[in-house]
Amino acid sequence: MQGNLSEIDIRSILQLIELGQRTGELFVEAYSSIVSSTGTQPTQRSLAGQSWFVFCFNGQIIYATQSAGSLFRLRDYLRRYKADTALDQIQVPYMASTNAQEYGYLWALLENHILTPAQGRNIIHSMIHETLFDLLSLHQGSFTFEMGSALAPQLTSLEISPLLAKIVKQVQQWKQFHPHIQSPNQCPVISDPAELQVALPVNTFNTLRRWADGHTSIRQMARYLNRDVLSVAKAIYPFVQQGLVQLFYEPSVAPANSKKDLSSRETKAPKVVCIDDDNVIRKTVESILNEHGYEATTISSPLKALSLVFQIKPDLILCDIAMPELDGYEICAMLRNSSAFRQTPIVMLTGIDGFIDRVQARMAGANDYFTKPFGESELLMVVEKYVGPGCP
């Protein structure tokens, strides 16, 4: 089952999965509209856009995620139980390389008794709600549902119909915040602390002051406080209307030690490693990135790459999928097994824009995938997404 969201919406897709009691993975990808190089007619293509997985078993949802290669969301949820630092101490679980990485780490925390089953279920339920909130707000994209074996082991499952009814209502209520609040990813900042302190109870003001720092999003606040994103938005909405709280998409308040960090960023070019056995691709990547202020290193041999990346310590790794000796999936999984590259963004390069490649890339621990051939603007868009602009 596959198609475009212009033909069928997410709600209907999930209802079909429930009616058919299907087991497998739903992959949804948001479109980005670009102008083709041969004309002015806009075309739809994924350019490092957002994508989501929903894992189902017998017509129920057992897990859902936006990015199978990231642990940032799990780390946020673990702060509820003061267990976020445990991610840096546990061994990388095997299933993190074969299934959704985030899910694998969650199970490792359960097996090491760092989390209780009740806490694990609470986190998974929150992750499913969060993912479906985004999906039900999506209007442009494509989807593929692949029948297959269920994600295992399983900790919990949620019935689709009552879940959809609840989240659809939340999506509709969210619209009342427009245009003052546009996205859960906006970061609140208190613009007038004195006046806000008068308007709020002491405990409420202290909580808001703690998190409204300009680089904690509404969504992150919801995770930390164990609330849904609608409740958090509703709480700050009156003060956004009054101008006492402002919202930004990018961090606007620097950390206390940021002067040193910012100065070092200004003088240090982001390091990007490209692993690809194609000489033309390597030369293209190196030329484009070096010209735009990045420190690009290209490596043709997969085996050689595994040793060189530890010396280079790149900020971003671009890795081809189809290579001799080791393929890109194996390289990605091996790098994820090292604590040194647990959080390093890895983007897979593929010559086939197919569902299987995308799924395998995510399951190996990749943050994203990128289809060859590509142009200069497309490459820069992907690199800037993960490491920011190059040095001038």
PDB file of C-alpha atoms in Angstrom, residues 108-348:
ATOM      1  CA  ALA A 108      18.485  -1.582  26.920  1.00  0.00           C
ATOM      2  CA  LEU A 109      17.492   0.844  29.687  1.00  0.00           C
ATOM      3  CA  LEU A 110      14.673  -1.519  30.690  1.00  0.00           C
ATOM      4  CA  GLU A 111      16.952  -4.560  30.678  1.00  0.00           C
ATOM      5  CA  ASN A 112      19.482  -2.714  32.842  1.00  0.00           C
ATOM      6  CA  HIS A 113      16.675  -1.760  35.276  1.00  0.00           C
ATOM      7  CA  ILE A 114      17.333   1.936  34.737  1.00  0.00           C
ATOM      8  CA  LEU A 115      13.688   2.316  33.721  1.00  0.00           C
ATOM      9  CA  THR A 116      10.679   0.400  34.992  1.00  0.00           C
ATOM     10  CA  PRO A 117       8.220  -1.152  32.498  1.00  0.00           C
ATOM     11  CA  ALA A 118       5.622   1.445  33.533  1.00  0.00           C
ATOM     12  CA  GLN A 119       8.068   4.269  32.767  1.00  0.00           C
ATOM     13  CA  GLY A 120       8.964   2.661  29.441  1.00  0.00           C
ATOM     14  CA  ARG A 121       5.304   2.392  28.448  1.00  0.00           C
ATOM     15  CA  ASN A 122       4.745   6.008  29.439  1.00  0.00           C
ATOM     16  CA  ILE A 123       7.605   7.128  27.202  1.00  0.00           C
ATOM     17  CA  ILE A 124       6.453   5.047  24.232  1.00  0.00           C
ATOM     18  CA  HIS A 125       2.880   6.327  24.571  1.00  0.00           C
ATOM     19  CA  SER A 126       4.183   9.903  24.598  1.00  0.00           C
ATOM     20  CA  MET A 127       6.354   9.213  21.536  1.00  0.00           C
ATOM     21  CA  ILE A 128       3.405   7.751  19.639  1.00  0.00           C
ATOM     22  CA  HIS A 129       1.161  10.722  20.525  1.00  0.00           C
ATOM     23  CA  GLU A 130       3.856  13.198  19.494  1.00  0.00           C
ATOM     24  CA  THR A 131       4.518  11.489  16.164  1.00  0.00           C
ATOM     25  CA  LEU A 132       0.837  11.158  15.265  1.00  0.00           C
ATOM     26  CA  PHE A 133       0.233  14.824  16.144  1.00  0.00           C
ATOM     27  CA  ASP A 134       2.786  15.749  13.457  1.00  0.00           C
ATOM     28  CA  LEU A 135       1.450  13.228  10.950  1.00  0.00           C
ATOM     29  CA  LEU A 136      -2.168  14.303  11.343  1.00  0.00           C
ATOM     30  CA  SER A 137      -1.063  17.919  10.781  1.00  0.00           C
ATOM     31  CA  LEU A 138       0.667  16.919   7.524  1.00  0.00           C
ATOM     32  CA  HIS A 139      -1.028  17.572   4.180  1.00  0.00           C
ATOM     33  CA  GLN A 140       1.741  17.118   1.622  1.00  0.00           C
ATOM     34  CA  GLY A 141       3.820  13.984   1.298  1.00  0.00           C
ATOM     35  CA  SER A 142       3.948  10.324   0.345  1.00  0.00           C
ATOM     36  CA  PHE A 143       3.452   7.090   2.250  1.00  0.00           C
ATOM     37  CA  THR A 144       4.308   3.413   1.979  1.00  0.00           C
ATOM     38  CA  PHE A 145       3.060   0.603   4.196  1.00  0.00           C
ATOM     39  CA  GLU A 146       5.195  -2.532   4.096  1.00  0.00           C
ATOM     40  CA  MET A 147       3.756  -5.739   5.522  1.00  0.00           C
ATOM     41  CA  GLY A 148       6.302  -7.668   7.572  1.00  0.00           C
ATOM     42  CA  SER A 149       7.282  -9.026  10.934  1.00  0.00           C
ATOM     43  CA  ALA A 150       6.497  -6.877  13.942  1.00  0.00           C
ATOM     44  CA  LEU A 151       9.028  -4.729  15.753  1.00  0.00           C
ATOM     45  CA  ALA A 152      10.200  -6.856  18.662  1.00  0.00           C
ATOM     46  CA  PRO A 153      10.268  -7.167  21.578  1.00  0.00           C
ATOM     47  CA  GLN A 154       7.062  -5.276  22.330  1.00  0.00           C
ATOM     48  CA  LEU A 155       6.295  -3.362  25.487  1.00  0.00           C
ATOM     49  CA  THR A 156       2.885  -1.904  24.713  1.00  0.00           C
ATOM     50  CA  SER A 157       0.304  -1.267  21.994  1.00  0.00           C
ATOM     51  CA  LEU A 158      -2.397   1.334  21.391  1.00  0.00           C
ATOM     52  CA  GLU A 159      -5.724   0.976  19.588  1.00  0.00           C
ATOM     53  CA  ILE A 160      -5.849   3.255  16.577  1.00  0.00           C
ATOM     54  CA  SER A 161      -9.451   4.560  16.529  1.00  0.00           C
ATOM     55  CA  PRO A 162      -9.611   6.100  20.040  1.00  0.00           C
ATOM     56  CA  LEU A 163      -6.082   7.420  19.622  1.00  0.00           C
ATOM     57  CA  LEU A 164      -6.970   9.122  16.329  1.00  0.00           C
ATOM     58  CA  ALA A 165     -10.120  10.674  17.798  1.00  0.00           C
ATOM     59  CA  LYS A 166      -8.100  12.232  20.625  1.00  0.00           C
ATOM     60  CA  ILE A 167      -5.227  13.535  18.507  1.00  0.00           C
ATOM     61  CA  VAL A 168      -7.409  14.853  15.672  1.00  0.00           C
ATOM     62  CA  LYS A 169      -9.220  16.935  18.280  1.00  0.00           C
ATOM     63  CA  GLN A 170      -5.868  18.254  19.552  1.00  0.00           C
ATOM     64  CA  VAL A 171      -4.760  19.167  16.018  1.00  0.00           C
ATOM     65  CA  GLN A 172      -8.000  21.096  15.510  1.00  0.00           C
ATOM     66  CA  GLN A 173      -7.583  22.897  18.845  1.00  0.00           C
ATOM     67  CA  TRP A 174      -4.001  23.762  17.949  1.00  0.00           C
ATOM     68  CA  LYS A 175      -5.279  25.928  15.079  1.00  0.00           C
ATOM     69  CA  GLN A 176      -6.766  28.400  17.567  1.00  0.00           C
ATOM     70  CA  PHE A 177      -3.239  29.491  18.509  1.00  0.00           C
ATOM     71  CA  HIS A 178      -2.454  30.744  14.994  1.00  0.00           C
ATOM     72  CA  PRO A 179      -0.845  33.036  14.087  1.00  0.00           C
ATOM     73  CA  HIS A 180       0.687  33.687  17.514  1.00  0.00           C
ATOM     74  CA  ILE A 181       1.938  30.093  17.923  1.00  0.00           C
ATOM     75  CA  GLN A 182       2.723  28.348  14.660  1.00  0.00           C
ATOM     76  CA  SER A 183       4.761  25.279  15.565  1.00  0.00           C
ATOM     77  CA  PRO A 184       5.613  23.066  18.563  1.00  0.00           C
ATOM     78  CA  ASN A 185       9.240  23.613  17.552  1.00  0.00           C
ATOM     79  CA  GLN A 186       9.174  27.318  18.417  1.00  0.00           C
ATOM     80  CA  CYS A 187      11.193  28.333  21.465  1.00  0.00           C
ATOM     81  CA  PRO A 188       9.625  30.654  24.081  1.00  0.00           C
ATOM     82  CA  VAL A 189      11.539  33.573  25.615  1.00  0.00           C
ATOM     83  CA  ILE A 190      10.246  35.800  28.425  1.00  0.00           C
ATOM     84  CA  SER A 191      10.417  39.370  27.122  1.00  0.00           C
ATOM     85  CA  ASP A 192       9.085  41.129  30.242  1.00  0.00           C
ATOM     86  CA  PRO A 193       9.926  39.084  33.385  1.00  0.00           C
ATOM     87  CA  ALA A 194       8.706  41.740  35.860  1.00  0.00           C
ATOM     88  CA  GLU A 195       5.205  42.045  34.392  1.00  0.00           C
ATOM     89  CA  LEU A 196       4.908  38.288  33.861  1.00  0.00           C
ATOM     90  CA  GLN A 197       5.860  37.619  37.477  1.00  0.00           C
ATOM     91  CA  VAL A 198       2.956  39.790  38.606  1.00  0.00           C
ATOM     92  CA  ALA A 199       0.535  37.903  36.348  1.00  0.00           C
ATOM     93  CA  LEU A 200       1.515  34.366  37.420  1.00  0.00           C
ATOM     94  CA  PRO A 201       1.671  32.340  40.638  1.00  0.00           C
ATOM     95  CA  VAL A 202       5.228  31.967  41.956  1.00  0.00           C
ATOM     96  CA  ASN A 203       5.574  28.269  41.089  1.00  0.00           C
ATOM     97  CA  THR A 204       4.189  28.740  37.578  1.00  0.00           C
ATOM     98  CA  PHE A 205       6.469  31.701  36.915  1.00  0.00           C
ATOM     99  CA  ASN A 206       9.535  29.808  38.165  1.00  0.00           C
ATOM    100  CA  THR A 207       8.711  26.818  35.942  1.00  0.00           C
ATOM    101  CA  LEU A 208       8.238  29.014  32.899  1.00  0.00           C
ATOM    102  CA  ARG A 209      11.384  31.010  33.628  1.00  0.00           C
ATOM    103  CA  ARG A 210      13.357  27.776  33.883  1.00  0.00           C
ATOM    104  CA  TRP A 211      12.363  26.503  30.434  1.00  0.00           C
ATOM    105  CA  ALA A 212      11.596  29.667  28.439  1.00  0.00           C
ATOM    106  CA  ASP A 213      15.270  30.221  27.693  1.00  0.00           C
ATOM    107  CA  GLY A 214      15.131  30.702  23.919  1.00  0.00           C
ATOM    108  CA  HIS A 215      16.560  27.288  23.058  1.00  0.00           C
ATOM    109  CA  THR A 216      14.008  24.934  24.581  1.00  0.00           C
ATOM    110  CA  SER A 217      11.052  24.357  22.263  1.00  0.00           C
ATOM    111  CA  ILE A 218       7.403  24.053  23.286  1.00  0.00           C
ATOM    112  CA  ARG A 219       7.669  20.366  22.387  1.00  0.00           C
ATOM    113  CA  GLN A 220      10.690  19.851  24.627  1.00  0.00           C
ATOM    114  CA  MET A 221       8.920  21.602  27.486  1.00  0.00           C
ATOM    115  CA  ALA A 222       6.025  19.168  27.054  1.00  0.00           C
ATOM    116  CA  ARG A 223       8.438  16.241  27.212  1.00  0.00           C
ATOM    117  CA  TYR A 224      10.185  17.491  30.344  1.00  0.00           C
ATOM    118  CA  LEU A 225       6.930  18.315  32.143  1.00  0.00           C
ATOM    119  CA  ASN A 226       5.137  15.107  31.117  1.00  0.00           C
ATOM    120  CA  ARG A 227       2.372  17.107  29.420  1.00  0.00           C
ATOM    121  CA  ASP A 228       0.971  17.068  25.905  1.00  0.00           C
ATOM    122  CA  VAL A 229       2.118  19.878  23.634  1.00  0.00           C
ATOM    123  CA  LEU A 230      -1.386  21.362  23.439  1.00  0.00           C
ATOM    124  CA  SER A 231      -1.495  21.923  27.218  1.00  0.00           C
ATOM    125  CA  VAL A 232       1.863  23.696  27.217  1.00  0.00           C
ATOM    126  CA  ALA A 233       0.890  25.896  24.258  1.00  0.00           C
ATOM    127  CA  LYS A 234      -2.440  26.726  25.908  1.00  0.00           C
ATOM    128  CA  ALA A 235      -0.648  27.768  29.106  1.00  0.00           C
ATOM    129  CA  ILE A 236       1.689  30.241  27.409  1.00  0.00           C
ATOM    130  CA  TYR A 237      -0.721  31.447  24.701  1.00  0.00           C
ATOM    131  CA  PRO A 238      -2.250  34.406  26.660  1.00  0.00           C
ATOM    132  CA  PHE A 239       1.223  35.744  27.437  1.00  0.00           C
ATOM    133  CA  VAL A 240       2.352  35.361  23.827  1.00  0.00           C
ATOM    134  CA  GLN A 241      -0.721  37.397  22.826  1.00  0.00           C
ATOM    135  CA  GLN A 242       0.211  40.108  25.338  1.00  0.00           C
ATOM    136  CA  GLY A 243       3.827  40.190  24.172  1.00  0.00           C
ATOM    137  CA  LEU A 244       5.183  39.063  27.559  1.00  0.00           C
ATOM    138  CA  VAL A 245       6.523  35.881  25.934  1.00  0.00           C
ATOM    139  CA  GLN A 246       8.021  35.767  22.453  1.00  0.00           C
ATOM    140  CA  LEU A 247       8.611  32.744  20.237  1.00  0.00           C
ATOM    141  CA  PHE A 248      11.586  31.985  17.990  1.00  0.00           C
ATOM    142  CA  TYR A 249      12.488  29.115  15.698  1.00  0.00           C
ATOM    143  CA  GLU A 250      16.185  29.479  16.411  1.00  0.00           C
ATOM    144  CA  PRO A 251      17.850  29.823  19.828  1.00  0.00           C
ATOM    145  CA  SER A 252      17.931  33.514  20.731  1.00  0.00           C
ATOM    146  CA  VAL A 253      19.473  33.312  24.178  1.00  0.00           C
ATOM    147  CA  ALA A 254      23.028  32.030  24.328  1.00  0.00           C
ATOM    148  CA  PRO A 255      24.264  29.802  27.162  1.00  0.00           C
ATOM    149  CA  ALA A 256      26.463  31.352  29.839  1.00  0.00           C
ATOM    150  CA  ASN A 257      29.654  29.953  28.310  1.00  0.00           C
ATOM    151  CA  SER A 258      28.600  30.630  24.716  1.00  0.00           C
ATOM    152  CA  LYS A 259      31.092  33.428  24.003  1.00  0.00           C
ATOM    153  CA  LYS A 260      33.895  30.940  23.833  1.00  0.00           C
ATOM    154  CA  ASP A 261      31.747  28.517  21.844  1.00  0.00           C
ATOM    155  CA  LEU A 262      30.657  31.154  19.341  1.00  0.00           C
ATOM    156  CA  SER A 263      34.160  32.455  18.775  1.00  0.00           C
ATOM    157  CA  SER A 264      35.435  28.948  18.132  1.00  0.00           C
ATOM    158  CA  ARG A 265      32.593  28.308  15.679  1.00  0.00           C
ATOM    159  CA  GLU A 266      33.467  31.461  13.789  1.00  0.00           C
ATOM    160  CA  THR A 267      37.024  30.289  13.159  1.00  0.00           C
ATOM    161  CA  LYS A 268      36.471  26.555  12.843  1.00  0.00           C
ATOM    162  CA  ALA A 269      35.036  25.134   9.628  1.00  0.00           C
ATOM    163  CA  PRO A 270      32.613  22.211  10.102  1.00  0.00           C
ATOM    164  CA  LYS A 271      34.248  18.908   9.147  1.00  0.00           C
ATOM    165  CA  VAL A 272      32.412  16.696   6.669  1.00  0.00           C
ATOM    166  CA  VAL A 273      33.568  13.235   5.600  1.00  0.00           C
ATOM    167  CA  CYS A 274      32.180  11.652   2.414  1.00  0.00           C
ATOM    168  CA  ILE A 275      32.652   7.883   1.997  1.00  0.00           C
ATOM    169  CA  ASP A 276      31.982   6.869  -1.610  1.00  0.00           C
ATOM    170  CA  ASP A 277      33.785   4.637  -4.126  1.00  0.00           C
ATOM    171  CA  ASP A 278      32.619   6.849  -7.019  1.00  0.00           C
ATOM    172  CA  ASN A 279      35.413   9.237  -7.975  1.00  0.00           C
ATOM    173  CA  VAL A 280      33.048  11.769  -9.599  1.00  0.00           C
ATOM    174  CA  ILE A 281      30.852  11.965  -6.503  1.00  0.00           C
ATOM    175  CA  ARG A 282      33.882  12.440  -4.231  1.00  0.00           C
ATOM    176  CA  LYS A 283      35.308  15.242  -6.361  1.00  0.00           C
ATOM    177  CA  THR A 284      31.921  16.944  -6.617  1.00  0.00           C
ATOM    178  CA  VAL A 285      31.292  16.838  -2.865  1.00  0.00           C
ATOM    179  CA  GLU A 286      34.815  17.994  -2.023  1.00  0.00           C
ATOM    180  CA  SER A 287      34.713  20.886  -4.506  1.00  0.00           C
ATOM    181  CA  ILE A 288      31.284  22.180  -3.441  1.00  0.00           C
ATOM    182  CA  LEU A 289      31.826  21.922   0.301  1.00  0.00           C
ATOM    183  CA  ASN A 290      35.352  23.338   0.377  1.00  0.00           C
ATOM    184  CA  GLU A 291      34.190  26.273  -1.738  1.00  0.00           C
ATOM    185  CA  HIS A 292      31.411  27.030   0.766  1.00  0.00           C
ATOM    186  CA  GLY A 293      33.501  27.064   3.922  1.00  0.00           C
ATOM    187  CA  TYR A 294      33.483  23.421   5.004  1.00  0.00           C
ATOM    188  CA  GLU A 295      36.469  21.173   5.643  1.00  0.00           C
ATOM    189  CA  ALA A 296      35.603  18.244   3.365  1.00  0.00           C
ATOM    190  CA  THR A 297      37.467  14.930   3.293  1.00  0.00           C
ATOM    191  CA  THR A 298      36.528  12.205   0.833  1.00  0.00           C
ATOM    192  CA  ILE A 299      37.425   8.526   1.263  1.00  0.00           C
ATOM    193  CA  SER A 300      37.050   5.841  -1.407  1.00  0.00           C
ATOM    194  CA  SER A 301      37.691   2.710   0.665  1.00  0.00           C
ATOM    195  CA  PRO A 302      35.064   1.684   3.258  1.00  0.00           C
ATOM    196  CA  LEU A 303      37.649  -0.209   5.314  1.00  0.00           C
ATOM    197  CA  LYS A 304      40.039   2.727   5.303  1.00  0.00           C
ATOM    198  CA  ALA A 305      37.181   5.045   6.238  1.00  0.00           C
ATOM    199  CA  LEU A 306      36.503   3.211   9.509  1.00  0.00           C
ATOM    200  CA  SER A 307      39.959   4.083  10.794  1.00  0.00           C
ATOM    201  CA  LEU A 308      40.238   7.576   9.295  1.00  0.00           C
ATOM    202  CA  VAL A 309      36.986   8.915  10.747  1.00  0.00           C
ATOM    203  CA  PHE A 310      38.334   8.333  14.263  1.00  0.00           C
ATOM    204  CA  GLN A 311      41.313  10.561  13.397  1.00  0.00           C
ATOM    205  CA  ILE A 312      39.272  13.255  11.608  1.00  0.00           C
ATOM    206  CA  LYS A 313      36.337  13.325  14.089  1.00  0.00           C
ATOM    207  CA  PRO A 314      33.912  14.838  11.554  1.00  0.00           C
ATOM    208  CA  ASP A 315      30.799  16.834  12.409  1.00  0.00           C
ATOM    209  CA  LEU A 316      28.870  15.059   9.624  1.00  0.00           C
ATOM    210  CA  ILE A 317      29.353  11.828   7.664  1.00  0.00           C
ATOM    211  CA  LEU A 318      27.993  11.277   4.152  1.00  0.00           C
ATOM    212  CA  CYS A 319      28.125   7.576   3.258  1.00  0.00           C
ATOM    213  CA  ASP A 320      27.298   5.764   0.024  1.00  0.00           C
ATOM    214  CA  ILE A 321      25.191   2.616   0.345  1.00  0.00           C
ATOM    215  CA  ALA A 322      26.444   0.393  -2.504  1.00  0.00           C
ATOM    216  CA  MET A 323      30.197  -0.165  -2.027  1.00  0.00           C
ATOM    217  CA  PRO A 324      32.572  -3.152  -2.161  1.00  0.00           C
ATOM    218  CA  GLU A 325      33.950  -4.800   1.002  1.00  0.00           C
ATOM    219  CA  LEU A 326      31.412  -3.111   3.285  1.00  0.00           C
ATOM    220  CA  ASP A 327      28.150  -1.473   2.308  1.00  0.00           C
ATOM    221  CA  GLY A 328      26.914   1.777   3.793  1.00  0.00           C
ATOM    222  CA  TYR A 329      24.496   0.061   6.173  1.00  0.00           C
ATOM    223  CA  GLU A 330      27.322  -1.959   7.740  1.00  0.00           C
ATOM    224  CA  ILE A 331      29.540   1.107   8.082  1.00  0.00           C
ATOM    225  CA  CYS A 332      26.742   3.109   9.677  1.00  0.00           C
ATOM    226  CA  ALA A 333      25.910   0.332  12.145  1.00  0.00           C
ATOM    227  CA  MET A 334      29.592  -0.074  13.081  1.00  0.00           C
ATOM    228  CA  LEU A 335      30.001   3.659  13.683  1.00  0.00           C
ATOM    229  CA  ARG A 336      26.865   3.722  15.837  1.00  0.00           C
ATOM    230  CA  ASN A 337      28.385   0.952  17.948  1.00  0.00           C
ATOM    231  CA  SER A 338      31.108   3.394  19.005  1.00  0.00           C
ATOM    232  CA  SER A 339      30.317   6.013  21.639  1.00  0.00           C
ATOM    233  CA  ALA A 340      32.440   8.467  19.621  1.00  0.00           C
ATOM    234  CA  PHE A 341      29.869   8.473  16.791  1.00  0.00           C
ATOM    235  CA  ARG A 342      26.690   7.792  18.696  1.00  0.00           C
ATOM    236  CA  GLN A 343      25.416  11.340  18.107  1.00  0.00           C
ATOM    237  CA  THR A 344      27.293  12.257  14.883  1.00  0.00           C
ATOM    238  CA  PRO A 345      24.838  12.910  12.018  1.00  0.00           C
ATOM    239  CA  ILE A 346      25.126  10.254   9.300  1.00  0.00           C
ATOM    240  CA  VAL A 347      23.430  10.770   5.924  1.00  0.00           C
ATOM    241  CA  MET A 348      23.278   7.853   3.494  1.00  0.00           C
TER     242      MET A 348
END
